[in-house]
Every structure is written in C-alpha cells, then in structure tokens.
CSV table of C-alpha atoms in Angstrom, one decimal:
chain,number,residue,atom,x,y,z
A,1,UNK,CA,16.1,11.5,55.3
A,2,UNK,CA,16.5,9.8,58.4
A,3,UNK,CA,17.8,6.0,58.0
A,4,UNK,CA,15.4,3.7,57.7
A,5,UNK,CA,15.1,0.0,58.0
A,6,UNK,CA,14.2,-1.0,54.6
A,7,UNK,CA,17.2,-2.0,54.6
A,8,UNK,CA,16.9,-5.1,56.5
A,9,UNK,CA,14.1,-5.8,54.1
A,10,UNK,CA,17.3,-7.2,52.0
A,11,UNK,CA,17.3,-11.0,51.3
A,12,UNK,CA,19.8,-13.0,50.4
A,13,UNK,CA,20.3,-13.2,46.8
A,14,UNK,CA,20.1,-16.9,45.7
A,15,UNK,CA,21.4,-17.4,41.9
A,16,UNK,CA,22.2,-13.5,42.1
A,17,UNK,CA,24.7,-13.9,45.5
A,18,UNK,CA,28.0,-13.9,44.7
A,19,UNK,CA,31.3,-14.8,46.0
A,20,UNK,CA,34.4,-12.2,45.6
A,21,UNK,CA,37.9,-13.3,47.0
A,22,UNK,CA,39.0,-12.4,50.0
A,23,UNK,CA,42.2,-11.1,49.2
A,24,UNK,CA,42.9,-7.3,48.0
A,25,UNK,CA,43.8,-7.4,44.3
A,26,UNK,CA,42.3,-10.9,43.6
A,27,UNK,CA,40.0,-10.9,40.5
A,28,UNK,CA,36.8,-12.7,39.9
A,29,UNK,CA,35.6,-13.8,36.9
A,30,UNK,CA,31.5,-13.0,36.5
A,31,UNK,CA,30.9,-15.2,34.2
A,32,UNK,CA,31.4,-18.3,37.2
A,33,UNK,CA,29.4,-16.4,39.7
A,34,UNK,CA,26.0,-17.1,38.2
A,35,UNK,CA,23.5,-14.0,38.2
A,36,UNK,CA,26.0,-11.4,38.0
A,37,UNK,CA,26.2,-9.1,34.4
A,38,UNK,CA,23.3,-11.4,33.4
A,39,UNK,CA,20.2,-10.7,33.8
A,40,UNK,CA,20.2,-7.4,31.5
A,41,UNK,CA,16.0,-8.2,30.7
A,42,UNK,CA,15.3,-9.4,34.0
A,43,UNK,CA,14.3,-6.1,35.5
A,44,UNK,CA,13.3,-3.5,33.1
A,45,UNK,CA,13.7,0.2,33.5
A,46,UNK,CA,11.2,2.4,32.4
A,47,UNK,CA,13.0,5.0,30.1
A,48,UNK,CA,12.4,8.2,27.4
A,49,UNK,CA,12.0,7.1,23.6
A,50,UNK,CA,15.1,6.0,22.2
A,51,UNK,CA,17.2,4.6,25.4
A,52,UNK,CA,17.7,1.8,26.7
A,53,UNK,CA,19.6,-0.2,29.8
A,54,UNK,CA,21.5,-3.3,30.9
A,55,UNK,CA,22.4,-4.6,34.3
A,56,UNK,CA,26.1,-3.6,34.6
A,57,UNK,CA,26.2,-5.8,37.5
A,58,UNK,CA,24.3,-7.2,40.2
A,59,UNK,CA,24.1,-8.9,44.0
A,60,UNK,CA,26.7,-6.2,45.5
A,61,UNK,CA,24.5,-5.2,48.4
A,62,UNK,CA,24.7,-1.8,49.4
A,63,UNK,CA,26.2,0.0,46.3
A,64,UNK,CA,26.2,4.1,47.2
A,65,UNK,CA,28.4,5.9,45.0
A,66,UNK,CA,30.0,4.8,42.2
A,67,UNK,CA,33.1,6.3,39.8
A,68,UNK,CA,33.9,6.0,36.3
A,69,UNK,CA,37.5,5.6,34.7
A,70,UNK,CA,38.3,6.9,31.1
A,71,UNK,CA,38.6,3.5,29.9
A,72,UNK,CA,35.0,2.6,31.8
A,73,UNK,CA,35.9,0.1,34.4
A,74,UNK,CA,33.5,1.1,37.5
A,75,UNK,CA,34.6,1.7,41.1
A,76,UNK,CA,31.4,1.3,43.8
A,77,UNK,CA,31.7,2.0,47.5
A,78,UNK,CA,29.5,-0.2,49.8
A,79,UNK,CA,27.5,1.1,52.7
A,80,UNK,CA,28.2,-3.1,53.9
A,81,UNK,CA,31.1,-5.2,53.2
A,82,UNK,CA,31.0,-8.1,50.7
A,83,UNK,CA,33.6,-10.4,51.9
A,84,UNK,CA,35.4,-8.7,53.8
A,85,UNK,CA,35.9,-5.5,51.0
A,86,UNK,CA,34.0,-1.9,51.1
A,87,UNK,CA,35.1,-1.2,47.2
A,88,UNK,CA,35.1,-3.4,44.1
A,89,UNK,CA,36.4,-2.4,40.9
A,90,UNK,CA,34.4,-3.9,37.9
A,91,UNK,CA,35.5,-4.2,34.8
A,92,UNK,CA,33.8,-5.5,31.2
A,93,UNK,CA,36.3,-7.3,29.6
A,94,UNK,CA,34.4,-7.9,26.4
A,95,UNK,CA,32.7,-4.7,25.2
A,96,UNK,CA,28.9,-6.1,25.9
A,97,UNK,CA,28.2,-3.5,28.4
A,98,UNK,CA,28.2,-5.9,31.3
A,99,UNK,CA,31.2,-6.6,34.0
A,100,UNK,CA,32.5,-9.8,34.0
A,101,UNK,CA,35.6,-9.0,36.0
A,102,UNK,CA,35.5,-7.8,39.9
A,103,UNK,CA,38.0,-6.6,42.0
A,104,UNK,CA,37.5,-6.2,45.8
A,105,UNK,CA,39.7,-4.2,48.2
A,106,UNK,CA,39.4,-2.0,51.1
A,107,UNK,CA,37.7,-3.2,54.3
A,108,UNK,CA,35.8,0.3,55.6
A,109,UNK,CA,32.5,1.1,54.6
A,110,UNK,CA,30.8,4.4,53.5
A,111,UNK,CA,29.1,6.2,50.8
A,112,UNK,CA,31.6,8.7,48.8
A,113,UNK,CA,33.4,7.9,45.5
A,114,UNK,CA,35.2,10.0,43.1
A,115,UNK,CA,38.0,9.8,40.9
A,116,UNK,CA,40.4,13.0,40.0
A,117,UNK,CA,43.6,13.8,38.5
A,118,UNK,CA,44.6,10.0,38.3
A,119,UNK,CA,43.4,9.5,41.9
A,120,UNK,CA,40.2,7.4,43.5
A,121,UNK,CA,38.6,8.9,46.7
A,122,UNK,CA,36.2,6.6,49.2
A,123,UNK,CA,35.3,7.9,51.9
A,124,UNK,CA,34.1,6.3,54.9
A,125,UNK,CA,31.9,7.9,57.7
A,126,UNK,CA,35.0,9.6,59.3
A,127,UNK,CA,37.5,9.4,56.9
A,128,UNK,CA,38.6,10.3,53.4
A,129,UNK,CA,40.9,8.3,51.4
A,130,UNK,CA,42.8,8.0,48.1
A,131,UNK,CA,44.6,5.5,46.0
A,132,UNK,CA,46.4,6.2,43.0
A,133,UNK,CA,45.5,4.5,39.9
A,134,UNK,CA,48.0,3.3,36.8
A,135,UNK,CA,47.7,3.8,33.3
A,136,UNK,CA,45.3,0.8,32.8
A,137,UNK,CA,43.3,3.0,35.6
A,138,UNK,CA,43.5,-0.1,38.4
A,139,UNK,CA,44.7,1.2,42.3
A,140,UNK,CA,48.1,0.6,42.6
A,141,UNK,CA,48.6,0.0,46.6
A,142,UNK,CA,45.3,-1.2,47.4
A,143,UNK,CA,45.8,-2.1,51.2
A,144,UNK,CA,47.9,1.3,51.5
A,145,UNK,CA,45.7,4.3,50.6
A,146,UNK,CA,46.5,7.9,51.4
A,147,UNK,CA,44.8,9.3,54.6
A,148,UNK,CA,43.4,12.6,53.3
A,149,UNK,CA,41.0,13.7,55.9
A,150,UNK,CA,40.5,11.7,59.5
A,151,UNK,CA,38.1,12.3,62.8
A,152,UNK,CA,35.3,13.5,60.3
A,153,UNK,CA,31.9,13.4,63.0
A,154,UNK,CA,30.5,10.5,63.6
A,155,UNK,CA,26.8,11.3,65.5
A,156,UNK,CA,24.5,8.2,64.6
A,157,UNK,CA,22.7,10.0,62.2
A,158,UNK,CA,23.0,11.7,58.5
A,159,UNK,CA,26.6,9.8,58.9
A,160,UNK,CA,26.9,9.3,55.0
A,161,UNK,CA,30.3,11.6,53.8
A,162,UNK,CA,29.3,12.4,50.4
A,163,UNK,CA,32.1,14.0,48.4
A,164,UNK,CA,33.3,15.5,45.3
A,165,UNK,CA,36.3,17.7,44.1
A,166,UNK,CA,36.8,20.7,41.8
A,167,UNK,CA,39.3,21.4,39.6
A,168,UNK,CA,41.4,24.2,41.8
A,169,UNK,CA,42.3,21.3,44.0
A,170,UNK,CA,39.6,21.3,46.8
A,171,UNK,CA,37.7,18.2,47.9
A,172,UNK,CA,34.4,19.1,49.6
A,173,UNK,CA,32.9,17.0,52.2
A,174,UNK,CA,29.0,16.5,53.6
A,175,UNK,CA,28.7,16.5,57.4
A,176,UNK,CA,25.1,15.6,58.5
A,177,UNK,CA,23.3,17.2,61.3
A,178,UNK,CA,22.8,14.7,64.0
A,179,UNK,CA,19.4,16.1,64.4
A,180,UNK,CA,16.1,16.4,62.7
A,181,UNK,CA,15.6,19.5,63.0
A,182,UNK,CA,17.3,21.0,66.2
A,183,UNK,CA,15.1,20.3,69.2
A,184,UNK,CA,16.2,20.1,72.3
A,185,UNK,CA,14.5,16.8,72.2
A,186,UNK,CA,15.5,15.4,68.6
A,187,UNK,CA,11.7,13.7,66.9
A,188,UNK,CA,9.7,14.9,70.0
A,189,UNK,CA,6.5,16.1,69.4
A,190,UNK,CA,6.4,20.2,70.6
A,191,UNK,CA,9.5,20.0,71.3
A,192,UNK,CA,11.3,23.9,70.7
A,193,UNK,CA,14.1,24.0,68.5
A,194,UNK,CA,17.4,25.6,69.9
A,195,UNK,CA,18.6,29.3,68.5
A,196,UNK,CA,21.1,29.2,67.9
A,197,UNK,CA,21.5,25.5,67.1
A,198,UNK,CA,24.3,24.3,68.6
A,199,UNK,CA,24.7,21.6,65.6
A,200,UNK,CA,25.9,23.8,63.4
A,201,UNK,CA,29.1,24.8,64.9
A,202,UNK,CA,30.4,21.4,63.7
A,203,UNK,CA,27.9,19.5,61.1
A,204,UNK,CA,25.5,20.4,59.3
A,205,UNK,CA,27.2,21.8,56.1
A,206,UNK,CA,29.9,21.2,53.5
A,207,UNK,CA,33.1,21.2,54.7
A,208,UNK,CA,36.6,21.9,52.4
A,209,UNK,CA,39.7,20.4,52.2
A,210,UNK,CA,43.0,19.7,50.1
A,211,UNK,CA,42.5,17.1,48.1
A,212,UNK,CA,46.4,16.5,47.9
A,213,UNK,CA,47.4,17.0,51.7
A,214,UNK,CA,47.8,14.3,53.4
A,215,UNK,CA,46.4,13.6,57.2
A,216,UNK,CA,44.3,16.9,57.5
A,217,UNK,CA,42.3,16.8,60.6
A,218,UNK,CA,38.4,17.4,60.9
A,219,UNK,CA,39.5,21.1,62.7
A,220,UNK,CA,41.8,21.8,59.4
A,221,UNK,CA,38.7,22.1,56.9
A,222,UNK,CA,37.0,25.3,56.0
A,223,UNK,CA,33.3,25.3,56.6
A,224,UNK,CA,32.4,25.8,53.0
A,225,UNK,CA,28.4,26.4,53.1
A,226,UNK,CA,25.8,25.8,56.1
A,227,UNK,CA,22.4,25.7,57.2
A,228,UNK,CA,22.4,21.8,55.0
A,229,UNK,CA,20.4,19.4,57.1
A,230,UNK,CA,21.8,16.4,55.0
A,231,UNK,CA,23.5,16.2,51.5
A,232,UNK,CA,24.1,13.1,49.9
A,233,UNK,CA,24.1,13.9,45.9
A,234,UNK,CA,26.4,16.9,45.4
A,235,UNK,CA,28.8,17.4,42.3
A,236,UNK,CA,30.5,20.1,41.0
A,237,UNK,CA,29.4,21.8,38.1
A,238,UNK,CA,32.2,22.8,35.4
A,239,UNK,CA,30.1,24.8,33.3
A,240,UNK,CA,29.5,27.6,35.8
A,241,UNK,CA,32.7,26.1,38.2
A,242,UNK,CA,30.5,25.9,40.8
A,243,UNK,CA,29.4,23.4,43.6
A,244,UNK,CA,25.5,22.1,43.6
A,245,UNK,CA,23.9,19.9,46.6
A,246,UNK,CA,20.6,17.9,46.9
A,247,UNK,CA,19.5,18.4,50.8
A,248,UNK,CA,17.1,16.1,51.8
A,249,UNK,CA,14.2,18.4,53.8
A,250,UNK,CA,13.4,17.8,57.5
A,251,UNK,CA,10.7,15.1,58.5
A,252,UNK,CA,7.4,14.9,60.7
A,253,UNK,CA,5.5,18.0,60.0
A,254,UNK,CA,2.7,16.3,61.5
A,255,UNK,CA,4.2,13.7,63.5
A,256,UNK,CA,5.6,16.9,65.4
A,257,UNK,CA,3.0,19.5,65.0
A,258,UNK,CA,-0.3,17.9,64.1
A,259,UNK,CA,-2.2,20.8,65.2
A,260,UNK,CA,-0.4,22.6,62.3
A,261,UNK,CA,0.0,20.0,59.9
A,262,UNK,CA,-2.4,17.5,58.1
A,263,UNK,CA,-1.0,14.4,56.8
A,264,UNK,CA,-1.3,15.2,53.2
A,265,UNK,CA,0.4,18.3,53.6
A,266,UNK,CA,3.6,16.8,56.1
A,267,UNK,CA,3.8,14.2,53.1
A,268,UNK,CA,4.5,17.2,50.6
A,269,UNK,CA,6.5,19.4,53.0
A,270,UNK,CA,9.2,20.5,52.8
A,271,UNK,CA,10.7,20.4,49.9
A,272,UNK,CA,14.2,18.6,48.5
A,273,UNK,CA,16.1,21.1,47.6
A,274,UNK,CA,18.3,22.2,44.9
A,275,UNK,CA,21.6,24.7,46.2
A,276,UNK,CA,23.9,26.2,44.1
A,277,UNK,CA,26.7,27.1,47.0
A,278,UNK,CA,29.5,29.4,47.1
A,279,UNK,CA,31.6,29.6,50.4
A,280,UNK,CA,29.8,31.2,53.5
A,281,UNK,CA,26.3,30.0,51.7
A,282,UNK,CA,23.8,29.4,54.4
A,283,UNK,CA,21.2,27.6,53.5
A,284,UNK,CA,18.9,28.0,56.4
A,285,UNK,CA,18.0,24.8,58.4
A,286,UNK,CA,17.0,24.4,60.9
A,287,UNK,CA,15.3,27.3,61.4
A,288,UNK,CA,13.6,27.5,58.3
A,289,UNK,CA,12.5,25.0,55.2
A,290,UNK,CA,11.4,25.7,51.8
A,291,UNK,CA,7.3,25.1,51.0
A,292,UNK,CA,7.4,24.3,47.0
A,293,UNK,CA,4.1,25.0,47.2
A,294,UNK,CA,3.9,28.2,48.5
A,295,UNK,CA,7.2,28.9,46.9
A,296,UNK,CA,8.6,30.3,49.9
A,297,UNK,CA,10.9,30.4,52.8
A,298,UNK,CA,9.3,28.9,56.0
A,299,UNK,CA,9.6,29.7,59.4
A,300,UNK,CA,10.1,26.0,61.6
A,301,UNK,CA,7.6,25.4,63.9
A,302,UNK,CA,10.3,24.5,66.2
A,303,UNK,CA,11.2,28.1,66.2
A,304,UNK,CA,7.6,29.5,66.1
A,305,UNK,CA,6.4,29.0,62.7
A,306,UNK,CA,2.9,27.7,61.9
A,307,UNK,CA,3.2,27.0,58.3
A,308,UNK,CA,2.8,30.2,57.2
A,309,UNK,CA,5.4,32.8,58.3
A,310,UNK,CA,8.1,33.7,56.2
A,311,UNK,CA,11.6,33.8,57.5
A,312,UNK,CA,14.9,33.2,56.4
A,313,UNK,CA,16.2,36.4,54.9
A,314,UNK,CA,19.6,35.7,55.2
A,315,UNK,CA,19.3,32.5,53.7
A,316,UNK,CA,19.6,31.7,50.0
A,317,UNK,CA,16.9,30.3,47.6
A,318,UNK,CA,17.0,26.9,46.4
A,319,UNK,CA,17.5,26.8,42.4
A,320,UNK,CA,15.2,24.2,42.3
A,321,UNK,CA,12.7,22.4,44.6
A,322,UNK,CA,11.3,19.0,44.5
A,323,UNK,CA,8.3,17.6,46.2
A,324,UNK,CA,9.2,16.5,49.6
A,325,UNK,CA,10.0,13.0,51.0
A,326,UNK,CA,11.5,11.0,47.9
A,327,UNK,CA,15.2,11.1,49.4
A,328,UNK,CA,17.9,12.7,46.9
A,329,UNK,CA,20.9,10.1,47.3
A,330,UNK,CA,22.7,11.3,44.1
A,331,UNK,CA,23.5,14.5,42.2
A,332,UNK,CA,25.2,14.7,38.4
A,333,UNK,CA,25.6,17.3,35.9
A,334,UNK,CA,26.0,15.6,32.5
A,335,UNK,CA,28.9,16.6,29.7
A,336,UNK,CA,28.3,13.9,27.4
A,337,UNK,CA,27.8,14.0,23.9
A,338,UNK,CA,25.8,10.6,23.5
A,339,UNK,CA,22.5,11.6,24.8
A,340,UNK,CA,20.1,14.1,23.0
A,341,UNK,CA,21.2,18.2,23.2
A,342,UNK,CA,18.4,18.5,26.0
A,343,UNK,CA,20.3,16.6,28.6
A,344,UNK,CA,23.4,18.1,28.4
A,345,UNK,CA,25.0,20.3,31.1
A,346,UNK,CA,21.4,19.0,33.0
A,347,UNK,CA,21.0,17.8,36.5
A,348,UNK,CA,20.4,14.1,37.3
A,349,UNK,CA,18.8,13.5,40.7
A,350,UNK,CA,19.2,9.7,41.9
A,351,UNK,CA,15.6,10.0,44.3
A,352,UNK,CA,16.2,7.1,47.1
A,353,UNK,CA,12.6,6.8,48.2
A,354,UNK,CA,10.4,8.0,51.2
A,355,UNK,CA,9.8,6.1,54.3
A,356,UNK,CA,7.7,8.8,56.3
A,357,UNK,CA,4.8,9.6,53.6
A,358,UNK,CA,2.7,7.2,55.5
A,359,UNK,CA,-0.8,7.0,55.7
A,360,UNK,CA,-0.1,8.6,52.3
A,361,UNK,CA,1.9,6.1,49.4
A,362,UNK,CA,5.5,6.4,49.8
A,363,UNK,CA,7.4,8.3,46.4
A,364,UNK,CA,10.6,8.5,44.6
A,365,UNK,CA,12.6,5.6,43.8
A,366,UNK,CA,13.6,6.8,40.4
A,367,UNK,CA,15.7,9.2,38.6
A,368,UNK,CA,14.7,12.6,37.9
A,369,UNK,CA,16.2,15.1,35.7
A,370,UNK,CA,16.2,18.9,35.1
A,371,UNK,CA,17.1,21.0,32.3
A,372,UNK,CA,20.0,23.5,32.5
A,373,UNK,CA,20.6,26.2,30.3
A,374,UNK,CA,23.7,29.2,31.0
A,375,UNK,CA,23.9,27.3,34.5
A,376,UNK,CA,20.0,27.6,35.2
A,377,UNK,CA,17.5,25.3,35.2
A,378,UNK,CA,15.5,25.7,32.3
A,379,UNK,CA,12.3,23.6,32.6
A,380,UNK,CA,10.5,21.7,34.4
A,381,UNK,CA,11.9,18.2,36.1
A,382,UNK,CA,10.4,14.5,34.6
A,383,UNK,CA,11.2,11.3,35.4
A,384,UNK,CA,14.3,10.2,33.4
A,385,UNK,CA,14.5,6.6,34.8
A,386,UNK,CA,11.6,4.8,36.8
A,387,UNK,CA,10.2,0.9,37.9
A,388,UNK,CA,13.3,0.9,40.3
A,389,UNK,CA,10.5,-0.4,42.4
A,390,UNK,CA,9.5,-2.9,40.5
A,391,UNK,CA,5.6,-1.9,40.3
A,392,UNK,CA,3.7,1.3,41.6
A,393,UNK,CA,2.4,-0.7,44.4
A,394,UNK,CA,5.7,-1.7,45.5
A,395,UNK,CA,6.5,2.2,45.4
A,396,UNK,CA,3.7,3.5,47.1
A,397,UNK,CA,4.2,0.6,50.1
A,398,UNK,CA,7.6,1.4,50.7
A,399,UNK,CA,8.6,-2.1,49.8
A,400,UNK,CA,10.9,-1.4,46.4
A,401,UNK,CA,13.4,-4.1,44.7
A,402,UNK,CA,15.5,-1.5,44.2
A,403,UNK,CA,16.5,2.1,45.7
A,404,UNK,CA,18.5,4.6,43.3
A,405,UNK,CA,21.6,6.3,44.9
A,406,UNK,CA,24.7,7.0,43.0
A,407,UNK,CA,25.3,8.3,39.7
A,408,UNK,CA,27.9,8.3,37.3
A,409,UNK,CA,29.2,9.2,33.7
A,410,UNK,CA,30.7,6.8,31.7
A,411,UNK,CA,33.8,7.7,29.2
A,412,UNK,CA,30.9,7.2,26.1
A,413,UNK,CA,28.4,9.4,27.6
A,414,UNK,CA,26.7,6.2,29.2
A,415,UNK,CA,24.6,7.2,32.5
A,416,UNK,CA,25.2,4.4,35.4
A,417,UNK,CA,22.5,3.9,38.7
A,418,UNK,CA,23.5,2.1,41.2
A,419,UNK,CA,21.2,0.3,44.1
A,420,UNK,CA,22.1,0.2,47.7
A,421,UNK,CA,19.2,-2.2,48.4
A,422,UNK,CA,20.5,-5.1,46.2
A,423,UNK,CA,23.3,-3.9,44.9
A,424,UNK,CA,22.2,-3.6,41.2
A,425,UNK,CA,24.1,-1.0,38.8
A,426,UNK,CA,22.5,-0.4,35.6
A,427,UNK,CA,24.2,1.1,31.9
A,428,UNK,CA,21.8,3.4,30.9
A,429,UNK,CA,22.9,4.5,26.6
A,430,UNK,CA,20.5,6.2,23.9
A,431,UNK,CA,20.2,4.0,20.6
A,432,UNK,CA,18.4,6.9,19.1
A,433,UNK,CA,15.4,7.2,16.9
C-alpha cells in the first residue's frame, strides 16, 4: 500500500521515550530508561487459548523487521533513527522475557533484517549490508559493515527493500514499483495504463543476489520473479525450499474508476496475495489483479477491464488470497516445536492496516495465520494475534496504537511482532492448556 501519514500521527512517548547512547557499541541498561521491557499488562493482545504475550520492548519508533539470534538477543531495523542509530540489538539479560539491555549502531534507515550463516543483513532503501556476528552472536565491526548490494532504486514510492536468504547462498531483494498501477498519470482518475509498463524493466519484482559477494551492483542481480506491485513480508520456506511473498494489491478501484467500482467493492478489491515464486515467476501486475471474490484473475481497468474480464494467462495463481486493503508488512513460516502441531510449517502474515477503505472502516492491524500442510495451505486463515489497535473503533478509524510489521522466530519457538508506529515488540509463547 501506498505510504501513508499515519505515521505522523506518532507522539512522543513520555515515561515510554527512551534515551540510547550515541556511540556504536555503547550499551543501555532498560531497567534506567523507564517504560521500556515494562509494561508487559499495559497493552493486551488478543490471542488463541493457551498463549500469551509480553512487551519485549518498547518506545523504538519505527521498528520494521526484526531478527532472532540462537541465544535470543533481538536485532530491529528502524524505518527512523533513534539517536542517531537505524539498528539496536536487544538483549534480556535475566531470562524474564523482556530486554533490559540495548545496543544501537548503524546510522541508515530501512526495513530488511535477517540473520544467516553467522551473518546480520539490514538493508536500507538502496543498499544491502552485513555484519558479522561473534560467538556470543553481537556484530563485531559495527561502524564497518560489508557492502553487499549498492544503487538498489530509489523512486519515492514502495521504497521498503525487504529481504531474505536461502540456504544455496542467494539473498533475494523486493524492488517496489514506483507506481500504483502503471498509468501514464500515476493515481489519475481514467487515466490508461502503459503496455507494456515500462516499470517493470527495473522494479517491480524480486531481485537475486550473492549473499557473500561483496559490492554487487543493482545491474549484477538476477530478476528473480515479476509482475509484484510491492512485497514487504517474504521468507523462504525450507520445507518445500522455496521462496513465498505477501504483495500488497493495487489501490483506488473507485477513486480511479467509479463508474466501475462502488465503494464497498474498491474496499474489498483486490486482493493481498499469497506467491509461491520460482525464478521467471510473473505474477501479473499491473495489468491484472486477483478478485478473492470471484476467485479469479482480473483484467485492470487501466488496460480495459471493467471488473469482470478475465486475463492474465500467463501469470500464476496466488496460493492464497486475503481480503484487500489490510497491508501485509510481514511474512514467516514457523519451525518451532513450542506452539501446538497446527501451527507448524504455517504462514504468519504481520497485516499493517488499511488507509484507503474509507467511507468504509479501515482493517487489518493484526496477525493472521494460515495452515500449511506438504507445502499447501490447508485451511482457512484466522486471526492469530489482534487489539494491535487498541479497540475496534480505533481499527475501523484508521487511528491504531499500534501497526504490526515484522516477524520473527525466537531460538524457543517464541513468535516476536514488532510495531513501526511506536516501536513496541511483543514475545508471543504458548503456556498450554
């Protein structure tokens, strides 16, 4: 979805601001920054029988994507610095499932986070970097990362480089389309769409790239999979070695096209998408999207559609499709052992929350999850985790505490959530019956 400016809704965090040092490496004890890895009650999560949650940490700002070391010290990129830094490590010292050590280094910002074969990798929105990390799992050179990838595209819009890494390797890399849905006048009502879409010669897909070569160049990556409008969850699924993207659906069916489109229908359409990719995947956009409803593939009406034409032939199905207009922001398949046999090898889906539902409520801002079975979904999707808002009113206003984006296993099986509106990350464990 297209940024929106909820995020200056965003106020300063009194008891639950904090002050990290300004010096790469330096440490900060929680426990004398009041409000931080303290308030585990003070916002409840809404959760299945038998789990429960605490605030892992809290008052970071923009927290996107987060990673998980094997001894389950946190690493979250920020989409905004905190003093000066783009990354903080955080670490619970004590076992109580709270940080109360922080670490802040790295002065870019960005979105992607991912640890692999003892490296870290952030990402800004041109470049990819990666640290290498010691025994105890902390970055060794933390003002000297390794340049992986540089000149990534940079177009004002869908900037967010999402990534993730398989195990042959390869680190794979979102490039947005600069564009809603290719006009030749981007968000302008009647406005035709361009075929072929220029766009999609250089964004608009997944990109891949060595995740051990150092100073690779936008032109050296492969263009893995296209026809993706925008991915921000993606992660790559071991049990059928295969990569999986959330796409987040074009906007302003009726804003666009009202003599096609009714209001309650553009707040439904299209839908967020599910992809299982493979390279040379094409996905479709943005000449077609995917009507959950209908349960097909839909001609634009950029490209001469009206709602009801099929099109897309060459273009894959989605695996699963989600109502439209609740903003995917984070993708995970889950391994673990601690949570109940239904969840695992299942899809988590981080779901931001819409802006561009309006008149109808706004939707999301929770976590979903999907049942997999012999790489498959197997059932139907529920809400896993939900109240990010802080009250359905505050969800169907637009106005939410809190926005889910990243997600991440912990070394226990644990689930963590972080916020990029307030910066919140939350432990999510089962107790069990």
């Amino acid at each position: 979805m297209k940024k929106f400016s909820f995020w200056l809704l965003q106020l300063a965090i009194g008891i639950c601001s904090f002050s990290f040092s300004a010096c790469a490496g330096d440490t900060t004890r929680v426990g004398d920054k009041p409000g931080i890895g303290t308030g585990a009650d003070k916002e409840s999560l809404q959760l299945p029988a038998g789990f429960g949650a605490v605030i892992f940490a809290e008052g970071l700002g923009q927290a996107r994507h987060l990673a998980v070391t094997s001894n389950g010290d946190v690493y979250v990129k920020l989409q905004r610095l905190k003093d000066k830094k783009g990354i903080y490590r955080l670490h619970d010292s004590n076992g109580d499932g709270k940080a109360d050590e922080m670490t802040g280094f790295g002065n870019y910002i960005g979105t992607g986070m991912a640890i692999k074969n003892g490296y870290l990798y952030a990402s800004s929105d041109e470049e990819v970097f990666r640290y290498k990390l010691n025994a105890d799992n902390k970055v060794m050179n933390p003002d000297k990362p390794e340049k992986i990838v540089t000149g990534l595209l940079r177009r004002g819009e869908h900037e967010a480089k999402a990534i993730t890494l398989d195990n042959s390797g390869n680190l794979y890399v979102n490039i947005g389309a600069y564009s809603n849905a290719c006009q030749v006048e981007d968000r302008s009502k009647g406005s035709p769409g361009m075929k072929p879409c220029p766009i999609l010669d250089s964004a608009g897909g997944i990109w891949q790239f060595r995740a051990d070569k150092l100073n690779q160049s936008y032109g050296e990556g492969i263009r893995y999979a296209t026809g993706l409008r925008n991915v921000v969850g993606l992660d790559w699924n071991t049990a059928t070695n295969t990569l999986f993207v959330m796409m987040h659906g074009r906007d302003q069916l009726h804003d666009l096209f009202p003599d096609l489109y009714d209001t309650k229908l553009s707040a439904e359409l299209p839908a967020e998408c599910l992809y299982e990719l493979h390279k040379g995947s094409n996905c479709g956009w943005p000449y077609i999207y995917y009507d959950q409803i209908q349960h097909k593939k839909i001609l634009a009406p950029e490209f001469g559609g009206d709602g009801k034409k099929t099109a897309g032939e060459d273009a894959q199905d989605p695996v699963y499709a989600f109502p439209g207009h609740i903003a995917p922001n984070g993708l995970l398949f889950y391994t673990g052992n601690q949570f109940p046999e239904k969840y695992r090898q299942g899809a988590f889906v981080a779901f931001h929350g819409s802006w561009n539902r309006a008149p109808e409520p706004q939707k999301g801002f929770f976590v979903a999850f999907v049942p997999f079975r012999n790489g498959k979904p197997s059932g139907e999707w529920e809400i896993f985790a939900d109240n990010f808002a802080g009250s359905p009113e505050m969800a169907a206003s637009g106005r939410a505490n809190h926005r889910p984006c990243g997600l991440a296993q912990g070394p226990d099986g644990s689930l963590y959530v972080s916020d990029d509106a307030k910066g919140t990350i939350w432990k999510i464990f089962y107790k069990g019956k």
